Amino acid sequence: MESMKTSYKLFLQKLLILSMIALFFFVLMTGCIKDKQSSLIPLPAKIEYAAGRFHHEPDLRICYAAAELEKPAVLIREILKEHGVASTVIRYNESFTTDKKDIKLRLQNKAEIHPEGYILQITRDGIDLKASSPAGIFYGIQTIKQLVIQSPLNTISIPSQTITDFPRFAWRGMHLDVSRHFMPKEFIKQYIDYLAFLKMNVFHWHLVDDQGWRIEIKQYPLLTDKGAFRKETLVGHYSDSPQKYDGTRYGGFYTQEDIREIVFYAQERFITIVPEIEIPGHSQAAIAAYPELGCTDDTVEVRTIWGISPYIYNAEESTFMFLQNVLDEVIDLFPSKYIHIGGDEALKDQWESSENVQNKMKTLGIANEQKLQKYFIGRIEEYLLNKGRNIIGWDEILEGGLAPTAAVMSWRGTKGGIEAAKHGHYVVMTPTDYCYFDYYQSKDTDEPLAIGGYLPVKKVYSYEPVPIELSEDEAQYILGVQGNVWTEYIKTPEKVEYMIFPRIFAMSEIQWTLPENKNYKDFVKRVRSFEAYLQSKEINYATHIFRE
Ligand code: ACM
């Protein structure tokens, strides 16, 4: 009896010890699995983790087969170099074998991988990146970059994993208004780098507005000699009373040479620049330069205050000639399929009170000012179609009837986008409530001045760009989604950074990641793991979600 008791006690002791050992290993394993997870933004379509890690060898090689992959190979070398890891680029052929832990780049059959997708295999023995296009290779490289920067400096140590990735939307855009405040060329390149890092592919460049014309047009030098400069600028908020001005001349513009350089820079990063030339409203700077384009005899100056200007182009043939000549130079500079023609917030008062405009409408048989706007957009559409380009415009272009091939940017909510998609027009969703990065991102009392609104990161992240009102077929017309940065209250590149980071991370995930893979808590954790990188790049990010 006594011996049975003893052996039972011994059994219990053993069980306890074994359980403790098991618990110890369980905790250790969970730690390892946690340690294995990489933080990628936007989150890829699929990640499968495996045992082990890739550690780089001292004589790391980046190998490529097709000539068009030389540049991407060099790009990886530059990324590694910036991380403090030296490597060499070599070209190989089919008979190439190696027992070294190389990074290999390959293009493969188009049918097997999404045109912008890639497959990235990371094992103890090397890194293998495949895609069916140079764009896919580029996005794979951005993933490699994100993994590399999460390794300690001067080393590469990445958990073994296979990433199979592709984007959800074809239009993954960010916009920047350089009219209200001019942003230097070097910053525009940096902005493009931010987009590329997050696998975005459209930079919507808002180049002209009432407060400044910022693109050199050779045929019309006054557009920049006069139109790119304003006498002074409003200080504080538009709604302040009394309104105050700074008394300082302000301006700047991009030469055509600057623009070619930037377009090339963007192309190398698989980013299409969509230029915006506003018609028929938001044209006060152009009218200040060439008063004959306007509807009044006023002496017009480049606008010094925010809000909507009453100045609008007249409907003379000479004005259409002007716009066509401007667009000729624009399409010569920008190879994008789409040219953004604005179309928003065009006040019609000057059309109503102008005898010339009213006579023109009678001659053309145009019944009202809405229809005149439609006529305007339609003529420009036709002109650009003949040049092989399509127009995209803000959702006001739906009013009075949409031009037959126009795409729509839905900003006043989603109604315009829904209507356009239902009529078989392509749509980019950018509703103010979710996509306007000029809105406040916190309710902190010391939050820097912004236009208004409230758009925290979490709300950006919650946005679903395909409205439930659309059928599956209609949803195909949702090209994608875009974040907008209007700069009335954003004077400097540093403030642009503050307004976009970290909201741009959320935007990229809406654009790229499948909705079933989205998870806000996990997203915040991933954003936090980029903090050291943002600091190393001296990016002026907003810190709210790093402190929550
Ligand atoms: C816009 O925000 N006016 C398009």
Coordinates of C-alpha atoms and ligand atoms in Angstrom, one line a residue:
M1 CA 0.0 0.0 0.0
E2 CA 2.8 2.3 1.1
S3 CA 4.8 1.5 -2.0
M4 CA 1.8 2.2 -4.3
K5 CA 1.5 5.6 -2.7
T6 CA 5.1 6.3 -3.3
S7 CA 5.1 5.3 -6.9
Y8 CA 1.9 7.3 -7.5
K9 CA 3.7 10.3 -5.9
L10 CA 6.7 9.7 -8.1
F11 CA 4.4 9.5 -11.2
L12 CA 2.8 12.8 -10.3
Q13 CA 6.2 14.4 -9.8
K14 CA 7.3 13.1 -13.2
L15 CA 4.1 14.3 -14.8
L16 CA 4.6 17.8 -13.3
I17 CA 8.2 17.9 -14.5
L18 CA 7.2 16.7 -18.0
S19 CA 4.4 19.3 -18.2
M20 CA 6.8 22.0 -17.1
I21 CA 9.3 21.0 -19.8
A22 CA 6.4 20.9 -22.4
L23 CA 5.3 24.3 -21.3
F24 CA 8.8 25.6 -21.5
F25 CA 9.1 24.4 -25.2
F26 CA 5.7 25.7 -26.0
V27 CA 6.6 29.1 -24.8
L28 CA 9.9 28.9 -26.7
M29 CA 8.2 27.8 -29.9
T30 CA 5.5 30.5 -29.8
G31 CA 8.3 33.0 -29.3
C32 CA 10.1 31.6 -32.4
I33 CA 6.9 31.7 -34.5
K34 CA 6.3 35.2 -33.4
D35 CA 10.0 36.0 -34.2
K36 CA 9.4 34.5 -37.7
Q37 CA 6.7 36.9 -38.7
S38 CA 7.8 39.8 -40.9
S39 CA 6.0 43.1 -41.0
L40 CA 5.1 43.9 -44.5
I41 CA 2.9 46.8 -45.7
P42 CA 0.8 46.4 -47.7
L43 CA 0.2 42.9 -46.5
P44 CA 0.8 40.4 -49.3
A45 CA -1.9 38.1 -50.6
K46 CA -0.3 34.9 -49.1
I47 CA 2.7 34.2 -46.8
E48 CA 3.7 30.7 -45.9
Y49 CA 6.4 30.5 -43.2
A50 CA 8.9 27.6 -43.0
A51 CA 11.7 26.5 -40.7
G52 CA 15.0 28.4 -40.6
R53 CA 16.2 31.8 -41.8
F54 CA 18.2 33.2 -44.7
H55 CA 21.5 34.7 -43.4
H56 CA 23.7 36.4 -46.0
E57 CA 27.2 35.3 -46.7
P58 CA 30.0 37.8 -47.0
D59 CA 30.3 37.5 -50.8
L60 CA 26.6 37.8 -51.5
R61 CA 25.6 37.7 -55.2
I62 CA 22.5 39.0 -57.0
C63 CA 22.0 36.9 -60.1
Y64 CA 19.8 37.6 -63.1
A65 CA 19.2 35.9 -66.4
A66 CA 17.2 38.3 -68.7
A67 CA 18.9 41.6 -69.7
E68 CA 15.9 43.6 -68.6
L69 CA 16.6 42.4 -65.0
E70 CA 20.0 44.1 -64.8
K71 CA 18.5 47.3 -63.5
P72 CA 16.4 45.6 -60.8
A73 CA 19.5 43.6 -59.8
V74 CA 21.4 46.8 -59.4
L75 CA 18.5 48.3 -57.4
I76 CA 18.7 45.4 -54.9
R77 CA 22.5 46.0 -54.6
E78 CA 21.8 49.6 -53.8
I79 CA 19.2 48.7 -51.2
L80 CA 21.6 46.2 -49.6
K81 CA 24.4 48.8 -49.7
E82 CA 22.3 51.3 -47.9
H83 CA 21.7 48.7 -45.2
G84 CA 25.5 48.2 -44.9
V85 CA 25.7 44.9 -46.9
A86 CA 28.0 44.6 -49.9
S87 CA 27.0 42.4 -52.9
T88 CA 27.8 41.9 -56.5
V89 CA 25.5 41.7 -59.5
I90 CA 26.1 38.9 -62.0
R91 CA 24.3 37.7 -65.2
Y92 CA 23.9 34.0 -65.6
N93 CA 22.6 31.6 -68.2
E94 CA 20.5 28.4 -68.2
S95 CA 23.4 26.1 -67.3
F96 CA 24.3 28.2 -64.3
T97 CA 24.4 26.2 -61.0
T98 CA 25.6 27.3 -57.7
D99 CA 26.0 26.1 -54.2
K100 CA 26.1 29.7 -52.9
K101 CA 23.3 31.5 -51.1
D102 CA 22.4 33.8 -54.0
I103 CA 19.6 36.2 -54.6
K104 CA 18.1 35.2 -57.9
L105 CA 15.8 37.2 -60.2
R106 CA 13.7 35.5 -62.9
L107 CA 11.0 36.4 -65.4
Q108 CA 8.6 33.6 -66.1
N109 CA 5.6 32.6 -68.1
K110 CA 3.0 35.4 -68.2
A111 CA 0.1 33.1 -67.6
E112 CA 1.4 31.9 -64.3
I113 CA 1.8 35.1 -62.3
H114 CA -0.4 38.2 -62.2
P115 CA 1.0 41.0 -64.4
E116 CA 2.0 43.1 -61.3
G117 CA 2.4 40.1 -59.0
Y118 CA 5.5 38.1 -57.8
I119 CA 6.6 35.0 -56.0
L120 CA 9.3 35.4 -53.4
Q121 CA 10.9 32.4 -51.9
I122 CA 13.2 32.8 -49.0
T123 CA 15.0 29.8 -47.6
R124 CA 18.3 29.1 -45.7
D125 CA 19.8 28.5 -49.2
G126 CA 18.9 31.8 -50.9
I127 CA 16.3 34.2 -52.1
D128 CA 14.4 33.6 -55.3
L129 CA 12.3 36.3 -56.9
K130 CA 10.0 35.5 -59.8
A131 CA 7.5 37.6 -61.7
S132 CA 6.0 37.7 -65.2
S133 CA 6.9 41.4 -65.7
P134 CA 9.5 43.9 -64.6
A135 CA 6.8 45.6 -62.6
G136 CA 6.2 42.4 -60.6
I137 CA 9.9 42.1 -60.0
F138 CA 10.0 45.7 -58.8
Y139 CA 7.2 45.1 -56.2
G140 CA 9.0 41.9 -55.1
I141 CA 12.1 44.1 -54.6
Q142 CA 10.0 46.5 -52.4
T143 CA 9.1 43.4 -50.3
I144 CA 12.8 42.4 -50.1
K145 CA 13.6 46.0 -49.1
Q146 CA 11.0 45.9 -46.3
L147 CA 12.4 42.6 -45.1
V148 CA 16.0 43.8 -45.3
I149 CA 15.4 47.0 -43.3
Q150 CA 13.9 44.9 -40.5
S151 CA 17.3 43.0 -40.2
P152 CA 19.9 44.5 -37.9
L153 CA 22.1 47.0 -39.7
N154 CA 24.9 45.4 -41.8
T155 CA 23.3 42.0 -41.8
I156 CA 20.5 40.2 -43.6
S157 CA 18.5 37.7 -41.5
I158 CA 15.1 36.9 -42.8
P159 CA 12.7 34.2 -41.7
S160 CA 12.2 31.4 -44.4
Q161 CA 8.9 32.0 -46.2
T162 CA 7.2 31.9 -49.5
I163 CA 5.2 35.1 -50.5
T164 CA 2.8 34.9 -53.3
D165 CA 1.6 38.4 -54.0
F166 CA -0.5 40.5 -56.3
P167 CA -2.5 43.8 -56.1
R168 CA -6.2 44.1 -55.6
F169 CA -6.6 47.3 -57.6
A170 CA -4.9 48.5 -60.8
W171 CA -5.0 52.2 -59.8
R172 CA -3.2 52.7 -56.5
G173 CA -2.8 56.5 -56.3
M174 CA -1.7 59.4 -54.3
H175 CA -2.4 63.0 -55.3
L176 CA -0.4 66.1 -54.4
D177 CA -1.5 69.7 -54.9
V178 CA 1.5 71.9 -55.8
S179 CA -0.5 75.0 -56.7
R180 CA -1.6 76.1 -53.2
H181 CA 2.0 75.4 -52.1
F182 CA 4.8 74.7 -54.4
M183 CA 6.9 71.6 -53.5
P184 CA 10.5 71.5 -54.8
K185 CA 11.6 69.0 -57.4
E186 CA 13.7 67.0 -55.0
F187 CA 10.7 66.5 -52.7
I188 CA 8.5 65.4 -55.6
K189 CA 11.1 62.6 -56.1
Q190 CA 11.0 61.7 -52.4
Y191 CA 7.2 61.6 -52.6
I192 CA 7.5 59.2 -55.6
D193 CA 9.8 57.1 -53.5
Y194 CA 7.3 56.9 -50.7
L195 CA 4.7 55.7 -53.2
A196 CA 7.0 53.1 -54.7
F197 CA 7.9 51.7 -51.2
L198 CA 4.2 51.0 -50.7
K199 CA 3.7 49.5 -54.2
M200 CA 1.5 52.4 -55.4
N201 CA 1.5 53.1 -59.1
V202 CA -0.2 56.4 -59.8
F203 CA 1.0 59.9 -58.8
H204 CA -1.8 62.4 -59.6
W205 CA 0.0 65.7 -59.9
H206 CA -2.3 68.7 -59.3
L207 CA -0.3 71.2 -61.3
V208 CA -2.6 74.2 -61.8
D209 CA -5.1 76.0 -59.7
D210 CA -6.3 79.5 -58.8
Q211 CA -3.4 80.1 -56.5
G212 CA -0.6 79.2 -59.0
W213 CA 0.1 77.7 -62.4
R214 CA 3.2 75.4 -61.9
I215 CA 4.0 73.8 -65.3
E216 CA 6.1 75.6 -67.9
I217 CA 4.2 75.9 -71.2
K218 CA 6.5 77.1 -74.0
Q219 CA 3.8 78.6 -76.1
Y220 CA 2.4 80.6 -73.2
P221 CA 5.3 81.9 -71.1
L222 CA 3.1 84.2 -69.0
L223 CA 1.4 81.2 -67.5
T224 CA 4.5 80.8 -65.4
D225 CA 6.1 84.3 -65.6
K226 CA 2.9 85.7 -64.1
G227 CA 0.6 82.8 -63.2
A228 CA 3.2 81.0 -61.0
F229 CA 3.5 83.8 -58.5
R230 CA 1.0 85.4 -56.1
K231 CA 1.4 88.7 -54.4
E232 CA 0.9 87.3 -50.9
T233 CA -0.8 84.4 -49.1
L234 CA -3.5 84.1 -46.5
V235 CA -2.2 83.6 -43.0
G236 CA -4.1 81.2 -40.6
H237 CA -7.4 79.6 -41.5
Y238 CA -9.8 80.8 -44.2
S239 CA -12.6 81.1 -41.6
D240 CA -10.5 83.3 -39.3
S241 CA -11.9 86.8 -38.9
P242 CA -10.4 89.2 -39.8
Q243 CA -8.4 87.5 -42.5
K244 CA -4.8 88.3 -42.6
Y245 CA -2.1 88.1 -45.3
D246 CA 1.6 87.7 -45.1
G247 CA 2.6 90.4 -47.6
T248 CA 5.2 88.2 -49.2
R249 CA 5.4 87.3 -52.9
Y250 CA 5.2 83.5 -53.3
G251 CA 5.6 81.1 -56.2
G252 CA 7.5 78.7 -58.2
F253 CA 7.1 76.3 -61.1
Y254 CA 8.6 73.2 -62.8
T255 CA 10.4 73.7 -66.1
Q256 CA 9.7 71.1 -68.8
E257 CA 13.2 69.8 -68.1
D258 CA 12.2 69.3 -64.5
I259 CA 9.1 67.5 -65.5
R260 CA 10.8 65.2 -67.9
E261 CA 13.3 64.3 -65.2
I262 CA 10.5 63.6 -62.7
V263 CA 8.4 61.6 -65.3
F264 CA 11.5 59.4 -66.0
Y265 CA 12.2 59.0 -62.2
A266 CA 8.6 57.8 -61.7
Q267 CA 8.7 55.5 -64.7
E268 CA 11.8 53.8 -63.2
R269 CA 9.6 53.1 -60.2
F270 CA 6.6 51.8 -62.2
I271 CA 4.6 54.9 -61.3
T272 CA 2.5 56.7 -63.9
I273 CA 2.1 60.4 -63.4
V274 CA -1.3 61.7 -64.2
P275 CA -1.1 65.4 -64.7
E276 CA -4.1 67.6 -63.8
I277 CA -5.0 70.7 -65.9
E278 CA -8.1 72.1 -64.4
I279 CA -11.0 73.2 -66.7
P280 CA -13.3 75.2 -66.8
G281 CA -12.9 76.5 -63.2
H282 CA -9.9 76.7 -60.8
S283 CA -8.4 78.7 -63.6
Q284 CA -7.8 82.1 -62.0
A285 CA -4.0 81.9 -62.3
A286 CA -4.3 81.2 -66.0
I287 CA -6.8 84.1 -66.4
A288 CA -4.4 86.4 -64.4
A289 CA -1.7 85.6 -67.0
Y290 CA -4.0 85.9 -70.1
P291 CA -7.1 87.9 -69.2
E292 CA -8.6 87.3 -72.6
L293 CA -9.4 83.7 -71.4
G294 CA -11.8 85.0 -68.8
C295 CA -15.4 86.2 -68.8
T296 CA -15.0 89.7 -67.2
D297 CA -13.1 92.9 -67.7
D298 CA -11.7 92.7 -64.1
T299 CA -8.0 93.1 -63.5
V300 CA -7.4 89.6 -62.2
E301 CA -4.5 88.5 -60.0
V302 CA -3.3 85.1 -59.0
R303 CA -5.5 84.2 -56.1
T304 CA -4.1 84.9 -52.6
I305 CA -6.9 83.2 -50.6
W306 CA -8.3 79.7 -50.4
G307 CA -11.9 78.7 -51.2
I308 CA -13.5 78.6 -54.6
S309 CA -12.7 81.3 -57.1
P310 CA -15.5 82.7 -59.3
Y311 CA -13.1 83.1 -62.3
I312 CA -13.8 80.6 -65.1
Y313 CA -12.7 80.3 -68.7
N314 CA -14.9 81.8 -71.4
A315 CA -16.2 79.7 -74.2
E316 CA -14.5 81.5 -77.1
E317 CA -12.8 79.4 -79.9
S318 CA -9.6 81.1 -79.0
T319 CA -9.9 79.7 -75.4
F320 CA -10.3 76.2 -76.8
M321 CA -7.3 76.7 -79.0
F322 CA -5.3 77.8 -75.9
L323 CA -6.4 74.7 -73.9
Q324 CA -5.6 72.4 -76.9
N325 CA -2.1 74.0 -77.3
V326 CA -1.5 73.7 -73.5
L327 CA -2.6 70.0 -73.6
D328 CA -0.4 69.3 -76.6
E329 CA 2.6 70.3 -74.5
V330 CA 1.2 68.3 -71.5
I331 CA 0.8 65.1 -73.5
D332 CA 4.2 65.5 -74.9
L333 CA 5.6 65.6 -71.4
F334 CA 3.4 62.9 -69.8
P335 CA 2.9 59.5 -71.4
S336 CA 0.0 58.6 -69.2
K337 CA -3.2 57.1 -70.7
Y338 CA -5.3 59.4 -68.6
I339 CA -5.1 63.2 -68.5
H340 CA -7.0 64.7 -65.5
I341 CA -9.0 67.7 -66.6
G342 CA -10.4 68.7 -63.2
G343 CA -14.0 69.8 -63.7
D344 CA -14.7 70.4 -60.0
E345 CA -16.2 73.4 -58.3
A346 CA -16.7 75.4 -61.4
L347 CA -18.9 78.3 -60.3
K348 CA -21.2 79.3 -63.2
D349 CA -22.0 82.9 -62.1
Q350 CA -19.6 84.5 -64.6
W351 CA -21.0 82.4 -67.4
E352 CA -24.5 83.6 -66.3
S353 CA -23.6 87.2 -66.3
S354 CA -21.4 87.3 -69.4
E355 CA -23.1 88.5 -72.5
N356 CA -20.4 86.9 -74.7
V357 CA -20.9 83.5 -73.0
Q358 CA -24.6 83.7 -73.2
N359 CA -24.4 84.6 -76.9
K360 CA -22.0 81.8 -77.5
M361 CA -24.4 79.4 -75.8
K362 CA -27.3 80.6 -78.1
T363 CA -25.1 80.1 -81.2
L364 CA -24.2 76.6 -80.1
G365 CA -27.7 75.7 -79.0
I366 CA -26.6 75.1 -75.4
A367 CA -29.6 75.4 -73.1
N368 CA -27.9 76.1 -69.7
E369 CA -24.6 76.5 -67.9
Q370 CA -24.5 72.8 -66.8
K371 CA -24.7 71.9 -70.5
L372 CA -21.9 74.3 -71.3
Q373 CA -19.7 72.6 -68.8
K374 CA -20.6 69.3 -70.5
Y375 CA -19.8 70.9 -73.9
F376 CA -16.4 72.0 -72.5
I377 CA -15.4 68.6 -71.1
G378 CA -16.8 66.9 -74.2
R379 CA -14.6 69.0 -76.6
I380 CA -11.5 68.4 -74.5
E381 CA -12.4 64.7 -74.3
E382 CA -12.7 64.5 -78.1
Y383 CA -9.4 66.4 -78.6
L384 CA -7.5 64.1 -76.3
L385 CA -9.1 61.0 -77.7
N386 CA -7.7 62.0 -81.1
K387 CA -4.3 62.1 -79.5
G388 CA -4.8 58.6 -78.0
R389 CA -5.5 59.8 -74.5
N390 CA -8.5 59.4 -72.1
I391 CA -9.9 62.0 -69.7
I392 CA -10.5 61.6 -66.0
G393 CA -12.2 64.2 -64.0
W394 CA -13.7 65.0 -60.6
D395 CA -17.3 63.7 -60.1
E396 CA -18.9 67.1 -61.1
I397 CA -18.2 66.0 -64.7
L398 CA -21.3 63.8 -64.3
E399 CA -23.5 66.9 -64.1
G400 CA -25.2 67.7 -67.3
G401 CA -24.2 64.2 -68.7
L402 CA -20.9 62.4 -68.7
A403 CA -18.6 62.5 -71.7
P404 CA -18.8 59.1 -73.4
T405 CA -15.3 57.8 -72.5
A406 CA -14.5 59.8 -69.3
A407 CA -13.4 58.2 -66.1
V408 CA -14.6 59.7 -62.9
M409 CA -12.8 60.5 -59.6
S410 CA -15.4 60.2 -56.9
W411 CA -14.6 62.7 -54.2
R412 CA -17.9 64.1 -52.9
G413 CA -18.7 60.7 -51.3
T414 CA -19.3 57.6 -53.4
K415 CA -22.5 58.6 -55.2
G416 CA -20.8 59.8 -58.3
G417 CA -18.6 56.8 -58.4
I418 CA -21.6 54.4 -58.1
E419 CA -23.5 56.3 -60.8
A420 CA -20.5 56.3 -63.2
A421 CA -19.7 52.6 -62.6
K422 CA -23.4 51.7 -63.2
H423 CA -23.1 53.4 -66.6
G424 CA -20.0 51.6 -67.5
H425 CA -17.4 54.3 -66.8
Y426 CA -14.2 53.7 -65.0
V427 CA -14.0 55.1 -61.5
V428 CA -11.3 56.0 -59.0
M429 CA -12.7 56.2 -55.5
T430 CA -11.4 59.0 -53.3
P431 CA -14.2 60.2 -51.0
T432 CA -13.3 63.0 -48.7
D433 CA -14.4 61.1 -45.5
Y434 CA -11.8 58.4 -46.0
C435 CA -9.2 59.7 -48.5
Y436 CA -8.5 63.4 -47.8
F437 CA -5.2 63.6 -46.0
D438 CA -5.6 67.4 -45.6
Y439 CA -8.1 66.6 -42.8
Y440 CA -7.1 66.5 -39.1
Q441 CA -5.8 63.1 -38.1
S442 CA -6.4 63.6 -34.3
K443 CA -8.5 65.7 -32.0
D444 CA -5.4 66.8 -30.0
T445 CA -5.7 70.5 -29.2
D446 CA -2.1 71.0 -30.5
E447 CA -2.7 69.3 -33.8
P448 CA -1.2 71.5 -36.6
L449 CA -3.6 73.6 -38.6
A450 CA -5.6 71.7 -41.2
I451 CA -8.5 72.4 -43.5
G452 CA -11.0 70.7 -41.2
G453 CA -12.6 67.3 -41.0
Y454 CA -11.3 64.4 -39.0
L455 CA -9.7 61.4 -40.6
P456 CA -7.7 59.2 -38.2
V457 CA -5.6 56.3 -39.6
K458 CA -8.1 53.8 -38.4
K459 CA -10.8 55.4 -40.5
V460 CA -8.7 55.4 -43.6
Y461 CA -8.0 51.7 -43.0
S462 CA -11.7 50.9 -42.6
Y463 CA -12.5 52.1 -46.1
E464 CA -13.9 49.6 -48.6
P465 CA -13.6 51.0 -52.1
V466 CA -16.1 48.8 -53.8
P467 CA -19.5 50.1 -52.9
I468 CA -22.1 47.5 -51.9
E469 CA -24.5 49.1 -54.3
L470 CA -22.6 47.7 -57.3
S471 CA -23.1 44.3 -58.8
E472 CA -20.1 42.1 -59.5
D473 CA -20.0 43.2 -63.1
E474 CA -20.4 46.9 -62.2
A475 CA -17.6 46.6 -59.6
Q476 CA -15.2 45.8 -62.4
Y477 CA -15.3 49.5 -63.2
I478 CA -13.8 50.5 -59.9
L479 CA -10.2 51.0 -61.1
G480 CA -8.9 51.7 -57.7
V481 CA -8.5 54.2 -54.9
Q482 CA -6.4 57.2 -54.1
G483 CA -5.3 59.5 -51.2
N484 CA -5.5 63.2 -51.8
V485 CA -3.2 65.9 -50.4
W486 CA -4.5 69.5 -50.8
T487 CA -2.0 71.9 -49.6
E488 CA -3.8 75.1 -48.6
Y489 CA -2.6 74.5 -45.0
I490 CA 0.5 72.4 -45.9
K491 CA 3.3 74.8 -46.7
T492 CA 6.3 72.6 -46.6
P493 CA 7.5 69.1 -47.5
E494 CA 7.8 68.3 -43.8
K495 CA 4.2 69.0 -43.3
V496 CA 3.2 66.9 -46.3
E497 CA 5.1 64.1 -44.6
Y498 CA 3.3 64.8 -41.3
M499 CA -0.1 64.6 -43.1
I500 CA 0.6 61.4 -45.1
F501 CA 2.5 59.3 -42.6
P502 CA 1.2 57.0 -41.3
R503 CA -2.1 57.4 -43.2
I504 CA -0.4 56.4 -46.4
F505 CA 0.4 53.0 -45.0
A506 CA -3.4 52.5 -44.5
M507 CA -4.1 53.7 -48.0
S508 CA -1.6 51.3 -49.5
E509 CA -3.2 48.4 -47.8
I510 CA -6.7 49.4 -49.0
Q511 CA -5.3 49.5 -52.5
W512 CA -3.2 46.3 -52.5
T513 CA -4.4 43.9 -49.9
L514 CA -7.4 41.5 -50.2
P515 CA -10.1 42.6 -47.9
E516 CA -10.3 39.2 -46.1
N517 CA -6.6 39.7 -45.1
K518 CA -7.1 43.1 -43.5
N519 CA -6.9 43.4 -39.7
Y520 CA -6.4 46.8 -38.1
K521 CA -4.7 45.5 -34.9
D522 CA -2.2 43.6 -36.9
F523 CA -1.7 46.6 -39.2
V524 CA -0.9 48.9 -36.3
K525 CA 1.7 46.4 -35.1
R526 CA 3.2 46.3 -38.5
V527 CA 3.2 50.1 -38.9
R528 CA 5.0 50.3 -35.5
S529 CA 7.8 48.1 -36.8
F530 CA 8.5 50.7 -39.5
E531 CA 9.1 53.5 -36.9
A532 CA 12.9 53.0 -36.8
Y533 CA 13.0 53.2 -40.6
L534 CA 10.9 56.4 -40.7
Q535 CA 13.3 57.9 -38.1
S536 CA 16.4 56.8 -40.1
K537 CA 14.9 58.5 -43.2
E538 CA 14.1 61.6 -41.1
I539 CA 10.5 61.4 -42.2
N540 CA 8.3 63.8 -40.2
Y541 CA 5.6 61.3 -39.4
A542 CA 2.6 61.8 -37.1
T543 CA 3.1 59.8 -33.9
H544 CA -0.5 59.2 -32.7
I545 CA -0.7 55.5 -33.5
F546 CA 2.8 54.9 -32.2
R547 CA 1.6 56.2 -28.8
E548 CA -1.8 54.6 -28.5
Ligands
ACM1 C1 -11.7 68.6 -54.8 O1 -11.4 68.3 -53.7 N1 -12.1 69.9 -55.1 C2 -11.7 67.7 -55.9

